Structures are given as structure tokens and as C-alpha cells.
PDB file of C-alpha atoms in Angstrom:
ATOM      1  CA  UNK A 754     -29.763 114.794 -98.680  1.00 47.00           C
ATOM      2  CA  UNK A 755     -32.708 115.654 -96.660  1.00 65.00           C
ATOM      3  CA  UNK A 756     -36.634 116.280 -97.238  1.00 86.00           C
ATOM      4  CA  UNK A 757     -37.379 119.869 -98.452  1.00 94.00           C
ATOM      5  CA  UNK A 758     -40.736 121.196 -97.931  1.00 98.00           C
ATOM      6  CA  UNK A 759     -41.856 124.195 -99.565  1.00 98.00           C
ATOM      7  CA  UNK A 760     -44.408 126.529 -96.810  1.00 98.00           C
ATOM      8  CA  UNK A 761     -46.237 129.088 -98.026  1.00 98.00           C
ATOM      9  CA  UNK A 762     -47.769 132.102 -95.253  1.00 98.00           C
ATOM     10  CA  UNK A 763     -50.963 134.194 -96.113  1.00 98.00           C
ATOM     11  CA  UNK A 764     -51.505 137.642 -95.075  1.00 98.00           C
ATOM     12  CA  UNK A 765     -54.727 138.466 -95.861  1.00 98.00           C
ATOM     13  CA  UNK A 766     -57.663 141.112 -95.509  1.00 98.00           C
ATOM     14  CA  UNK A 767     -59.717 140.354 -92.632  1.00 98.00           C
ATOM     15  CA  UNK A 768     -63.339 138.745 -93.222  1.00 98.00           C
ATOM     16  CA  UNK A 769     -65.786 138.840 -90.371  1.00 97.00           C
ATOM     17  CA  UNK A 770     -69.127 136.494 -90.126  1.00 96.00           C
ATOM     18  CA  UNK A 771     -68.834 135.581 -93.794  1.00 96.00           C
ATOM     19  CA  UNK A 772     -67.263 132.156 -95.042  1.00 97.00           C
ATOM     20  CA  UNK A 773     -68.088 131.818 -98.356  1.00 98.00           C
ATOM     21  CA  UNK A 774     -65.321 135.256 -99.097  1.00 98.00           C
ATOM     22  CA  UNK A 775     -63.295 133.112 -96.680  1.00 98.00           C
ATOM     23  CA  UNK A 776     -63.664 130.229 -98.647  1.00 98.00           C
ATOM     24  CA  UNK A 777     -62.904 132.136-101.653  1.00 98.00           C
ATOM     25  CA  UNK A 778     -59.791 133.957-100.303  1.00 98.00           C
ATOM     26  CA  UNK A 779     -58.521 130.253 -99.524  1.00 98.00           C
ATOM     27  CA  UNK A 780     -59.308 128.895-103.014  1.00 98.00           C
ATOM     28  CA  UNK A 781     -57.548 131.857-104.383  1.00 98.00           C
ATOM     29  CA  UNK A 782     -54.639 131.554-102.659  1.00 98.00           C
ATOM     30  CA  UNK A 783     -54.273 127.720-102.840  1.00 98.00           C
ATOM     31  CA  UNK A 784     -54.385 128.144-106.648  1.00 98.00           C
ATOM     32  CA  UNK A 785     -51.234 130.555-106.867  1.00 98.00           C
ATOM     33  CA  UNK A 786     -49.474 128.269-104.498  1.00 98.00           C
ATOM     34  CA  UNK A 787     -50.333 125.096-106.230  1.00 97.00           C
ATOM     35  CA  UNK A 788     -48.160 127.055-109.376  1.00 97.00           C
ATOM     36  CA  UNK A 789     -45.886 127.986-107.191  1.00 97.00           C
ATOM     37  CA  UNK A 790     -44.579 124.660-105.758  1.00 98.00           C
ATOM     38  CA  UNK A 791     -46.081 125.582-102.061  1.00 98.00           C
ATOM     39  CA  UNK A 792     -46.783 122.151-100.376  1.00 98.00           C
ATOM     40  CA  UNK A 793     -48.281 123.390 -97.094  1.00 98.00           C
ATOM     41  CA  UNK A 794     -49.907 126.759 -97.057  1.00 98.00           C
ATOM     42  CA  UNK A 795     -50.694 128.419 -93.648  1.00 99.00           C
ATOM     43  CA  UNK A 796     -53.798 131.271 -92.847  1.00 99.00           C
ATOM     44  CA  UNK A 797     -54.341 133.578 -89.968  1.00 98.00           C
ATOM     45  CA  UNK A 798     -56.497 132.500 -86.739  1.00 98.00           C
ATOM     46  CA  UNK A 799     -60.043 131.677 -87.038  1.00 98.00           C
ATOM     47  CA  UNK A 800     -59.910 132.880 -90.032  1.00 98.00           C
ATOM     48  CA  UNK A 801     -62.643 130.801 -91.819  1.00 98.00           C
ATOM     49  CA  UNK A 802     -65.436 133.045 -89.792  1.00 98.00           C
ATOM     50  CA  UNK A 803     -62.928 135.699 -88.493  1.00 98.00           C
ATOM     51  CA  UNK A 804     -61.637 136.515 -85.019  1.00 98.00           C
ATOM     52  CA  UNK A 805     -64.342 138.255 -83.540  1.00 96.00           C
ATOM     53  CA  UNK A 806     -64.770 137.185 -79.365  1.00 97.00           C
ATOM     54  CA  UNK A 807     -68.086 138.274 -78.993  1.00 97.00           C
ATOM     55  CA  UNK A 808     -71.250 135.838 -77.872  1.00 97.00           C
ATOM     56  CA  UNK A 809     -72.943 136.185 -80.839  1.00 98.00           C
ATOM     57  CA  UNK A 810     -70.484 135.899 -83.705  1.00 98.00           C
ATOM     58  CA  UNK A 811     -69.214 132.681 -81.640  1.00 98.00           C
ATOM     59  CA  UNK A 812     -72.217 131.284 -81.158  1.00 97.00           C
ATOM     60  CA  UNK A 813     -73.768 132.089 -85.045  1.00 97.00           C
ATOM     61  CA  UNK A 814     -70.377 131.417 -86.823  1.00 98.00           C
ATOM     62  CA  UNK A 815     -68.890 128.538 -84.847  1.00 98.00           C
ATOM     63  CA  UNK A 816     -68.778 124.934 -86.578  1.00 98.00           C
ATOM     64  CA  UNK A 817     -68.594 121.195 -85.548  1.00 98.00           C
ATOM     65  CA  UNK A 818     -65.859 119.377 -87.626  1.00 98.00           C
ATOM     66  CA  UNK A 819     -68.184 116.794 -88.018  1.00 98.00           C
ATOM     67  CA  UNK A 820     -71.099 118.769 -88.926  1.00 98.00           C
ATOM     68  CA  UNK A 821     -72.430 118.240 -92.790  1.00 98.00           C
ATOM     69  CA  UNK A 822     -71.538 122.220 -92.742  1.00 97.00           C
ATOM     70  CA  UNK A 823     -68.090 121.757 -92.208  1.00 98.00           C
ATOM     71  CA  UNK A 824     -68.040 118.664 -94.217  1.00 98.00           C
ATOM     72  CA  UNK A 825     -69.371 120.753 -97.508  1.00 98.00           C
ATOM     73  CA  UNK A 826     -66.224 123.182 -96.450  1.00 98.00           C
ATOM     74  CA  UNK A 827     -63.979 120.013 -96.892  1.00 98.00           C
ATOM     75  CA  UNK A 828     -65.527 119.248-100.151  1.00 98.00           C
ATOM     76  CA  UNK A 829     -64.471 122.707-101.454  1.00 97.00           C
ATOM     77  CA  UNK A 830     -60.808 121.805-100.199  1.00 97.00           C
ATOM     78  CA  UNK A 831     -60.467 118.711-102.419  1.00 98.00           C
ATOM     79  CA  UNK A 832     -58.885 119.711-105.995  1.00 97.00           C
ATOM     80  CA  UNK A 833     -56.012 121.253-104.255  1.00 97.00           C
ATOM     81  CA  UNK A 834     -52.428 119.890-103.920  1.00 97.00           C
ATOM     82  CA  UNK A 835     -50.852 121.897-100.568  1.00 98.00           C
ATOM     83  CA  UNK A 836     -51.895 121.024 -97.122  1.00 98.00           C
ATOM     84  CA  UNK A 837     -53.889 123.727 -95.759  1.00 98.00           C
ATOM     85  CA  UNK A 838     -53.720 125.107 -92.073  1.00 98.00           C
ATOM     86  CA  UNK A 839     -56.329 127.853 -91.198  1.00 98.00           C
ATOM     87  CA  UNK A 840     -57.932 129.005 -88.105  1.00 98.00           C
ATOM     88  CA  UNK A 841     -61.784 127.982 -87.252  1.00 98.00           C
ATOM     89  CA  UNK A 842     -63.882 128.865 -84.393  1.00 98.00           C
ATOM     90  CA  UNK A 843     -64.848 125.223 -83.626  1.00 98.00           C
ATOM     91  CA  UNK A 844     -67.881 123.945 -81.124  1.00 98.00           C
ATOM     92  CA  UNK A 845     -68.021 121.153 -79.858  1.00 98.00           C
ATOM     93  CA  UNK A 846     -71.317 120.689 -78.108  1.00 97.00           C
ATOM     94  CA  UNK A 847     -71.593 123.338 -75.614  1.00 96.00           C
ATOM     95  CA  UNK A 848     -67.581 124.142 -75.871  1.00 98.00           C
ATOM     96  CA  UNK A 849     -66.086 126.363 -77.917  1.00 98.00           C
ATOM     97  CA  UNK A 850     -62.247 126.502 -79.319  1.00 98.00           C
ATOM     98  CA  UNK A 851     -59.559 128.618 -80.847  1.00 98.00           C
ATOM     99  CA  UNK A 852     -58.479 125.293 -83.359  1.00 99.00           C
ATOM    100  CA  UNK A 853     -56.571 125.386 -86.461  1.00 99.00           C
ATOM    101  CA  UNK A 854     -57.003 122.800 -88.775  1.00 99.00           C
ATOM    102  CA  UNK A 855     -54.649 120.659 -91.092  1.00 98.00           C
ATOM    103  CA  UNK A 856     -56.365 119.790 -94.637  1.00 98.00           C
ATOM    104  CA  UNK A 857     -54.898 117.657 -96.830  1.00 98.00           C
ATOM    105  CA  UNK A 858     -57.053 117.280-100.335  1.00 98.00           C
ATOM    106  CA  UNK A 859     -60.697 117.511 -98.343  1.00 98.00           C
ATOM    107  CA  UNK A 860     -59.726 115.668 -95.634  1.00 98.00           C
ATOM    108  CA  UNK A 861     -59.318 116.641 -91.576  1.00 98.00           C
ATOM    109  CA  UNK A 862     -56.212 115.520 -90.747  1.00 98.00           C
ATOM    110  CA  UNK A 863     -55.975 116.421 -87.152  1.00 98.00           C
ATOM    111  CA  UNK A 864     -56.648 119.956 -85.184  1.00 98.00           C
ATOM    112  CA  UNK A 865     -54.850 122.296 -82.400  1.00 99.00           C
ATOM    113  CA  UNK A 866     -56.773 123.893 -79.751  1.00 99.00           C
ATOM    114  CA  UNK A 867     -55.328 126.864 -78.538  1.00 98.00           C
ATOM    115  CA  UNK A 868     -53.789 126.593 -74.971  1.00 98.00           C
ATOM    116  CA  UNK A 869     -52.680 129.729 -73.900  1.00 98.00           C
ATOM    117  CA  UNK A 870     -55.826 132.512 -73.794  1.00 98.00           C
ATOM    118  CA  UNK A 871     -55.945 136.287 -73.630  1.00 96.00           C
ATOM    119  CA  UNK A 872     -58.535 137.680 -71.467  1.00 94.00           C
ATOM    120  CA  UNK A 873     -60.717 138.718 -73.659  1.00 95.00           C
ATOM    121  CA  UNK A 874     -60.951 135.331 -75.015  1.00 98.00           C
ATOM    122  CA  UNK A 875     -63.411 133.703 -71.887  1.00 97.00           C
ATOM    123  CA  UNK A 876     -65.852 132.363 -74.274  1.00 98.00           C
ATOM    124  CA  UNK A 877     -63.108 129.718 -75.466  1.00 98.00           C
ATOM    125  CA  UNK A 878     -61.880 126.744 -73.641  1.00 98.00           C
ATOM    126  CA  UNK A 879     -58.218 126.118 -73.682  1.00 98.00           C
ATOM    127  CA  UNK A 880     -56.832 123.554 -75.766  1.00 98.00           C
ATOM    128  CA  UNK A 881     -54.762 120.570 -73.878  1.00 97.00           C
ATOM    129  CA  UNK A 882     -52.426 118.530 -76.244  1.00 98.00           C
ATOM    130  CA  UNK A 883     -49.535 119.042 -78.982  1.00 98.00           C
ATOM    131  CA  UNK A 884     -50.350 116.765 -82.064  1.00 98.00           C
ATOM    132  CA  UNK A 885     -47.791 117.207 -84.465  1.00 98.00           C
ATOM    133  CA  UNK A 886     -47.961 116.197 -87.994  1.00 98.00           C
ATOM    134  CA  UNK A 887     -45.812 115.307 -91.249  1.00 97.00           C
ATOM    135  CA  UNK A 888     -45.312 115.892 -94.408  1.00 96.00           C
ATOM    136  CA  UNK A 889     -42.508 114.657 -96.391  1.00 94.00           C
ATOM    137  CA  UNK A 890     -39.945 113.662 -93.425  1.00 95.00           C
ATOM    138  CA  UNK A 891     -40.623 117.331 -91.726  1.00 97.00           C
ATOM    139  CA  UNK A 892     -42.579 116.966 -88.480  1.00 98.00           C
ATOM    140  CA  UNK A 893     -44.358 120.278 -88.013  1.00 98.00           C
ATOM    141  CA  UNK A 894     -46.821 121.443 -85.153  1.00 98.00           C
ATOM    142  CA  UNK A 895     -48.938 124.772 -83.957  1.00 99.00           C
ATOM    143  CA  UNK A 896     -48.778 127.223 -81.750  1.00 98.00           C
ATOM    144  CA  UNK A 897     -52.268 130.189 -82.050  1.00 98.00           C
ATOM    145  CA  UNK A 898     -50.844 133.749 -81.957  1.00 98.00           C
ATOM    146  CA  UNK A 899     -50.663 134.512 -78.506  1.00 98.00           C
ATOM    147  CA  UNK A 900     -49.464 130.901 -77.328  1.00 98.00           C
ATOM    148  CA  UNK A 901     -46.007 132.160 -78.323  1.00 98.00           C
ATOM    149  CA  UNK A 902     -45.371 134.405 -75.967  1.00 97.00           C
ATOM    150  CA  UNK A 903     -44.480 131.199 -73.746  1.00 97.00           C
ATOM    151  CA  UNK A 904     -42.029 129.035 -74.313  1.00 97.00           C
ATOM    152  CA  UNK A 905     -43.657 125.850 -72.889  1.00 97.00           C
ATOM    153  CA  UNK A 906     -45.932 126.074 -76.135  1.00 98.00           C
ATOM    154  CA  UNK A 907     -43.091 125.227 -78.420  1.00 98.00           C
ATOM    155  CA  UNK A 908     -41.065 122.968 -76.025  1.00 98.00           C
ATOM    156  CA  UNK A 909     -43.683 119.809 -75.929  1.00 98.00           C
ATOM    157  CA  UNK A 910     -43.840 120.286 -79.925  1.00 98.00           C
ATOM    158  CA  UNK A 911     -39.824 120.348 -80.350  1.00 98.00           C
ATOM    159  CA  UNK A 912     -39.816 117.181 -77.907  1.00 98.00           C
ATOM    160  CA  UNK A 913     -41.711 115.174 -80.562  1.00 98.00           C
ATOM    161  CA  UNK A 914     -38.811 116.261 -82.955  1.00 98.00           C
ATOM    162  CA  UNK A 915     -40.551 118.674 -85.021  1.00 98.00           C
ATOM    163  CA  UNK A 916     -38.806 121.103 -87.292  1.00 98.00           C
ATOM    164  CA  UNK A 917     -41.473 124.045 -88.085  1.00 98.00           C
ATOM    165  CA  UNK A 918     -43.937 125.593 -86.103  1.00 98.00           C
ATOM    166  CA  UNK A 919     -46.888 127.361 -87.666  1.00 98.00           C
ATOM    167  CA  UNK A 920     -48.321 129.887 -85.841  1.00 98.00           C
ATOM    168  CA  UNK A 921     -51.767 131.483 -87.080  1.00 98.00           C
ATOM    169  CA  UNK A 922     -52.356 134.720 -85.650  1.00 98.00           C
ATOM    170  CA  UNK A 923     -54.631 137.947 -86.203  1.00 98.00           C
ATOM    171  CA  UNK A 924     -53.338 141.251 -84.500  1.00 97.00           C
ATOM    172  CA  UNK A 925     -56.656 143.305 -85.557  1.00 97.00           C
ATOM    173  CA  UNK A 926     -55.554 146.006 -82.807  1.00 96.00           C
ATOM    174  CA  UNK A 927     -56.455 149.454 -81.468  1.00 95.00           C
ATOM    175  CA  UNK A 928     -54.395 151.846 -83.506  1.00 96.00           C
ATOM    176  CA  UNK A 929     -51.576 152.595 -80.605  1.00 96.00           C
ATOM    177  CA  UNK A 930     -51.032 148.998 -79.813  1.00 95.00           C
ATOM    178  CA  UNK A 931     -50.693 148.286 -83.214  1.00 96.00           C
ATOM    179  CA  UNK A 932     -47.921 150.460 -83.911  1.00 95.00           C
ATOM    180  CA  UNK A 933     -46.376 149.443 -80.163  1.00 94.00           C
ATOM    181  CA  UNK A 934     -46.503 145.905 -81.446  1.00 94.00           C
ATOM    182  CA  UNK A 935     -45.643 145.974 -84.801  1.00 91.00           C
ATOM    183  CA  UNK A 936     -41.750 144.844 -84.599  1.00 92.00           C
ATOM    184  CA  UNK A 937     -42.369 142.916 -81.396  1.00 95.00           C
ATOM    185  CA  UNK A 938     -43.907 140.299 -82.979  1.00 96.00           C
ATOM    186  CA  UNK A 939     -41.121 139.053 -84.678  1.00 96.00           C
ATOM    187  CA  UNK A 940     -38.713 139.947 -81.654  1.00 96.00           C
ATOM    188  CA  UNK A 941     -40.787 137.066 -79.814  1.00 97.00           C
ATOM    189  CA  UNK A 942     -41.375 134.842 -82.462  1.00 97.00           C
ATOM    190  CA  UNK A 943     -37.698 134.766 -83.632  1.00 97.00           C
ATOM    191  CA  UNK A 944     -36.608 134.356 -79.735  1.00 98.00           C
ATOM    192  CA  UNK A 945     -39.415 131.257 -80.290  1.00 98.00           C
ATOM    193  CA  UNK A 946     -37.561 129.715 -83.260  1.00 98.00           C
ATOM    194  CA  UNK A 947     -33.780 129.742 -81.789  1.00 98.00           C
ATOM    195  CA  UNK A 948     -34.816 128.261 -78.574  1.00 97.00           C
ATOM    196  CA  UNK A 949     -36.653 125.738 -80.133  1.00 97.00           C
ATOM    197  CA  UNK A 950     -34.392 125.198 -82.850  1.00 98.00           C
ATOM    198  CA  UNK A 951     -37.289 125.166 -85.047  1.00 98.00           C
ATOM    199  CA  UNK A 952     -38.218 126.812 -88.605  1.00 98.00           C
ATOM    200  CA  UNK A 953     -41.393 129.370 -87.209  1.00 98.00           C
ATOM    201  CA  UNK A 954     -44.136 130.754 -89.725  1.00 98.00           C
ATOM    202  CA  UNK A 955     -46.590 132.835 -88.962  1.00 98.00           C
ATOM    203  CA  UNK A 956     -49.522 133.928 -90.638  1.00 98.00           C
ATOM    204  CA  UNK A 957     -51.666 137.245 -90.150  1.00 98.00           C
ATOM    205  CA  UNK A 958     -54.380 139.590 -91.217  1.00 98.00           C
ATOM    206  CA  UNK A 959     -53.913 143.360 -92.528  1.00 98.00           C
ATOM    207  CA  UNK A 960     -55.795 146.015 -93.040  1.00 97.00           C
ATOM    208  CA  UNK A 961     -58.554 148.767 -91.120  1.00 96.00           C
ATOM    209  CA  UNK A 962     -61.357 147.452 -89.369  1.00 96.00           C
ATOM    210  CA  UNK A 963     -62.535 150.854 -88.589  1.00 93.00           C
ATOM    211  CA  UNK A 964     -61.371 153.519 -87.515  1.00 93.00           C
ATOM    212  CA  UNK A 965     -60.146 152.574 -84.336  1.00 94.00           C
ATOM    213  CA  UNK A 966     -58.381 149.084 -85.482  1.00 96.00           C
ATOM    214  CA  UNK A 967     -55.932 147.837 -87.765  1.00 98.00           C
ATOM    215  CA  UNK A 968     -53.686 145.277 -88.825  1.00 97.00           C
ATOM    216  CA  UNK A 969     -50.287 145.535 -89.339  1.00 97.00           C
ATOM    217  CA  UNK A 970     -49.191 141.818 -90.036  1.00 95.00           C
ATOM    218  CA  UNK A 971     -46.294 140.964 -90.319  1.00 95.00           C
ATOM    219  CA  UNK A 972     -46.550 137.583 -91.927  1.00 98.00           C
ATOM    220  CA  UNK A 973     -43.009 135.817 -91.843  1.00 98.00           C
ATOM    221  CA  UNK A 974     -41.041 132.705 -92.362  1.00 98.00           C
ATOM    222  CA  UNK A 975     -38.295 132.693 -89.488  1.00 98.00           C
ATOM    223  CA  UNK A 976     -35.587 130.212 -89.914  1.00 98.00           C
ATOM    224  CA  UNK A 977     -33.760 128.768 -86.554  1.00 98.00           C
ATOM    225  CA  UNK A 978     -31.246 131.420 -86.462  1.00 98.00           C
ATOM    226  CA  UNK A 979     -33.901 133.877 -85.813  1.00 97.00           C
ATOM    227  CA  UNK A 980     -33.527 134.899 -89.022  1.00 98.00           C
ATOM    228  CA  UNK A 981     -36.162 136.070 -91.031  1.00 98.00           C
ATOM    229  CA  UNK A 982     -35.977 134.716 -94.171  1.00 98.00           C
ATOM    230  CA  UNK A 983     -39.127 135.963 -95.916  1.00 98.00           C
ATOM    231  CA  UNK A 984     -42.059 138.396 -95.159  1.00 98.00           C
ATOM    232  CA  UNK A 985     -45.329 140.261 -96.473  1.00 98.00           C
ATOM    233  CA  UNK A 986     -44.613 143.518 -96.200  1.00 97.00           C
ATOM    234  CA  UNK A 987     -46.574 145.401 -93.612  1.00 96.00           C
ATOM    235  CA  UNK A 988     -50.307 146.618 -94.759  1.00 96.00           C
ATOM    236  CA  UNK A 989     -50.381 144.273 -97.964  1.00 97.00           C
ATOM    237  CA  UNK A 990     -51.710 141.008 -98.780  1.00 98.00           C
ATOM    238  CA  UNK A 991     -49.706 138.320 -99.963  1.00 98.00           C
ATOM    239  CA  UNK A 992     -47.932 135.265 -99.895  1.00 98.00           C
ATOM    240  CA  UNK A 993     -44.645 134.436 -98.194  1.00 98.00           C
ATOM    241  CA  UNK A 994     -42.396 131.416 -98.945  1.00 98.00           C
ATOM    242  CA  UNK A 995     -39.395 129.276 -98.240  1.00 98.00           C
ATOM    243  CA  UNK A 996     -37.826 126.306 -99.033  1.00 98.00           C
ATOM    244  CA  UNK A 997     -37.693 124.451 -95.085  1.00 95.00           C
ATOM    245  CA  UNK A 998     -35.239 121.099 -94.946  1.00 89.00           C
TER     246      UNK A 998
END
């Protein structure tokens, strides 16, 4: 019998320019899914300081991995059980990045850059490799939000034999393309997963920013049918989870 792995997907409220909620909303989180069994819990894109593409929120909010600042953010990370993957706006001297990055009890255990970049995100460098990772005999890698709308972001990870691909995302959008968008999500995600033949989890923000943008989510675990196997429902927080062999 194989290796089951229990994921867990956030869908949170979104916090802008201030990690210490961040922090908290991760804490709080990684406490219900240490009772629940959850050995690798996923969060939305850059979500530590909060997707916001502007030249001063990057440049005020964004962190070196090996800074003592990130390092204190680590610390925080220690006392729990699940991996965590969550979204940071990284630097790295005068670069920035889109990176999610995989925590295991404080420690860094590797990053993904983003590859694939809307417009609006010039102040970002794309990302240029695949790591994947694993945890108890299932390989798993990343893909960041909009990297799925192509499939040669999945393909190098399903090369290296992976099984599950986490995607962070926020889809904080103008109220119209919200509502446009709101199913097609999971149309391209789930087209994702059965081409890969991977598990796909995603992991997104809800809620008004004002009162021109929302999020919607949806948060789901995608199984590689293309069948959606668990979900936040739309315009709530919460935690999603399956059981992925």
C-alpha cells in the first residue's frame, strides 16, 4: 500500500503591508491542522506581506530569506508539525520575486520563483527552475496562480515524477472580472491536473478590498480526474482537505 499524505488549502482574508496578522493567520491555521492530521498546509501568493504590485509596498515589505527578519519569521514556524507553503515577496539584492516557500518546523526547505508573469507584475523577475520536494514518498512541486494557465509549468514538475501540485494564488479582482472568473479557475486548473496526471491544490484569498475589488476564491483540492474533491466555499475562510496517495 502506498504513502498517504494528508494536504490541507487555506482560504483566507487578505492582509496587506502587515506580517505580524499574517503571521498570526498562519499560526492559527497551522494549529487546527496540526488536530486535524494535515501534514502539509498550503496559503495564497505572497501572502506573508500581501499581493500588492506597487513600488512601494515591494520595496517596504519585501524580505531576504537570509535576512535575520526572515529568520525571526522561521523561528515563529518551529512548534508546528505540517509543512507550510505560503507566498512571500522575496528580494534578493536589487531583484525582486513572486517565491513561495516550503517550511518544515522553522526551517527553509527550498523556494519557487514564479515563471510565468502578468503584466502588471514588471517589478518581479521571473523565476527559472522546477525544484520539487517530498514528503512521505509523494513528490510535490509549485506552480504561482497565473503560471497555470500554461501547461509547460506543470510538465517539467510531472517529469520529475511528482504527484501534487500546489498552486498559491490571490484573485483580489475588479468586481466584473471577478464574477467572469469565478468558475474558470477551476475549469483551468482541473484541465492542469488531468494532463498532468497530478493531484492540484490551490490556495486563495476572499473577501472586499474596497469597493471596487474582491475575492471570490475558490480554494480547492482537485484530484487527477479533474475532479474536485474538496473546496472552501466561495466568500468564506477556511480550510480544505484530502487524503492524496
Amino acid at each position: 500500500m502506498g504513502e498517504t499524505l494528508r494536504i490541507g488549502a487555506c482560504q483566507t482574508a487578505e492582509i496587506l503591508g502587515d506580517i505580524e496578522p499574517a503571521l498570526a493567520c498562519i499560526e492559527d491555521f497551522a494549529t487546527e491542522a496540526d488536530v486535524r492530521g494535515v501534514d502539509l498546509l498550503l496559503f495564497p501568493e505572497c501572502f506573508l506581506q500581501g499581493y500588492l504590485v506597487e513600488e512601494q509596498h515591494v520595496h517596504e515589505h519585501a524580505v531576504d530569506l537570509g535576512s535575520p527578519r526572515f529568520g525571526s519569521v522561521l523561528r515563529r514556524m518551529e512548534r508546528f508539525k505540517p509543512t507550510l507553503v505560503f507566498g512571500v515577496i522575496e528580494q534578493d539584492g536589487q531583484t525582486y520575486f513572486n517565491t513561495a516557500v516550503v517550511v518544515t518546523r522553522g526551517r527553509l526547505m527550498g523556494v519557487y520563483r514564479k515563471t510565468h508573469l502578468v503584466p502588471g507584475e514588471s517589478l518581479f523577475h521571473k523565476g527559472d527552475a522546477y525544484p520539487t520536494f517530498e514528503m512521505q514518498g509523494i513528490r510535490f512541486g509549485i506552480n504561482i496562480c497565473y503560471d497555470t494557465q500554461f501547461a509547460e509549468a506543470a510538465a517539467p514538475i510531472a517529469a520529475q515524477g511528482a504527484q501534487l501540485l500546489l498552486v498559491p494564488a490571490q484573485n483580489m479582482m475588479r468586481r466584473d472580472a471577478a464574477h467572469h472568473w469565478k468558475h474558470l479557475h477551476n475549469t483551468i486548473r482541473t484541465e492542469r491536473a488531468r494532463e498532468a496526471g497530478m493531484w492540484l491544490v490551490s490556495a486563495d484569498v476572499t473577501g472586499e478590498r474596497d469597493e471596487c475589488r474582491i475575492g471570490l476564491g475558490p480554494t480547492s483540492i482537485i484530484n487527477p480526474r479533474g475532479e474536485v474533491v474538496a473546496e472552501v466555499p466561495l466568500m468564506t475562510t477556511g480550510m480544505a482537505v484530502a487524503d492524496i496517495s
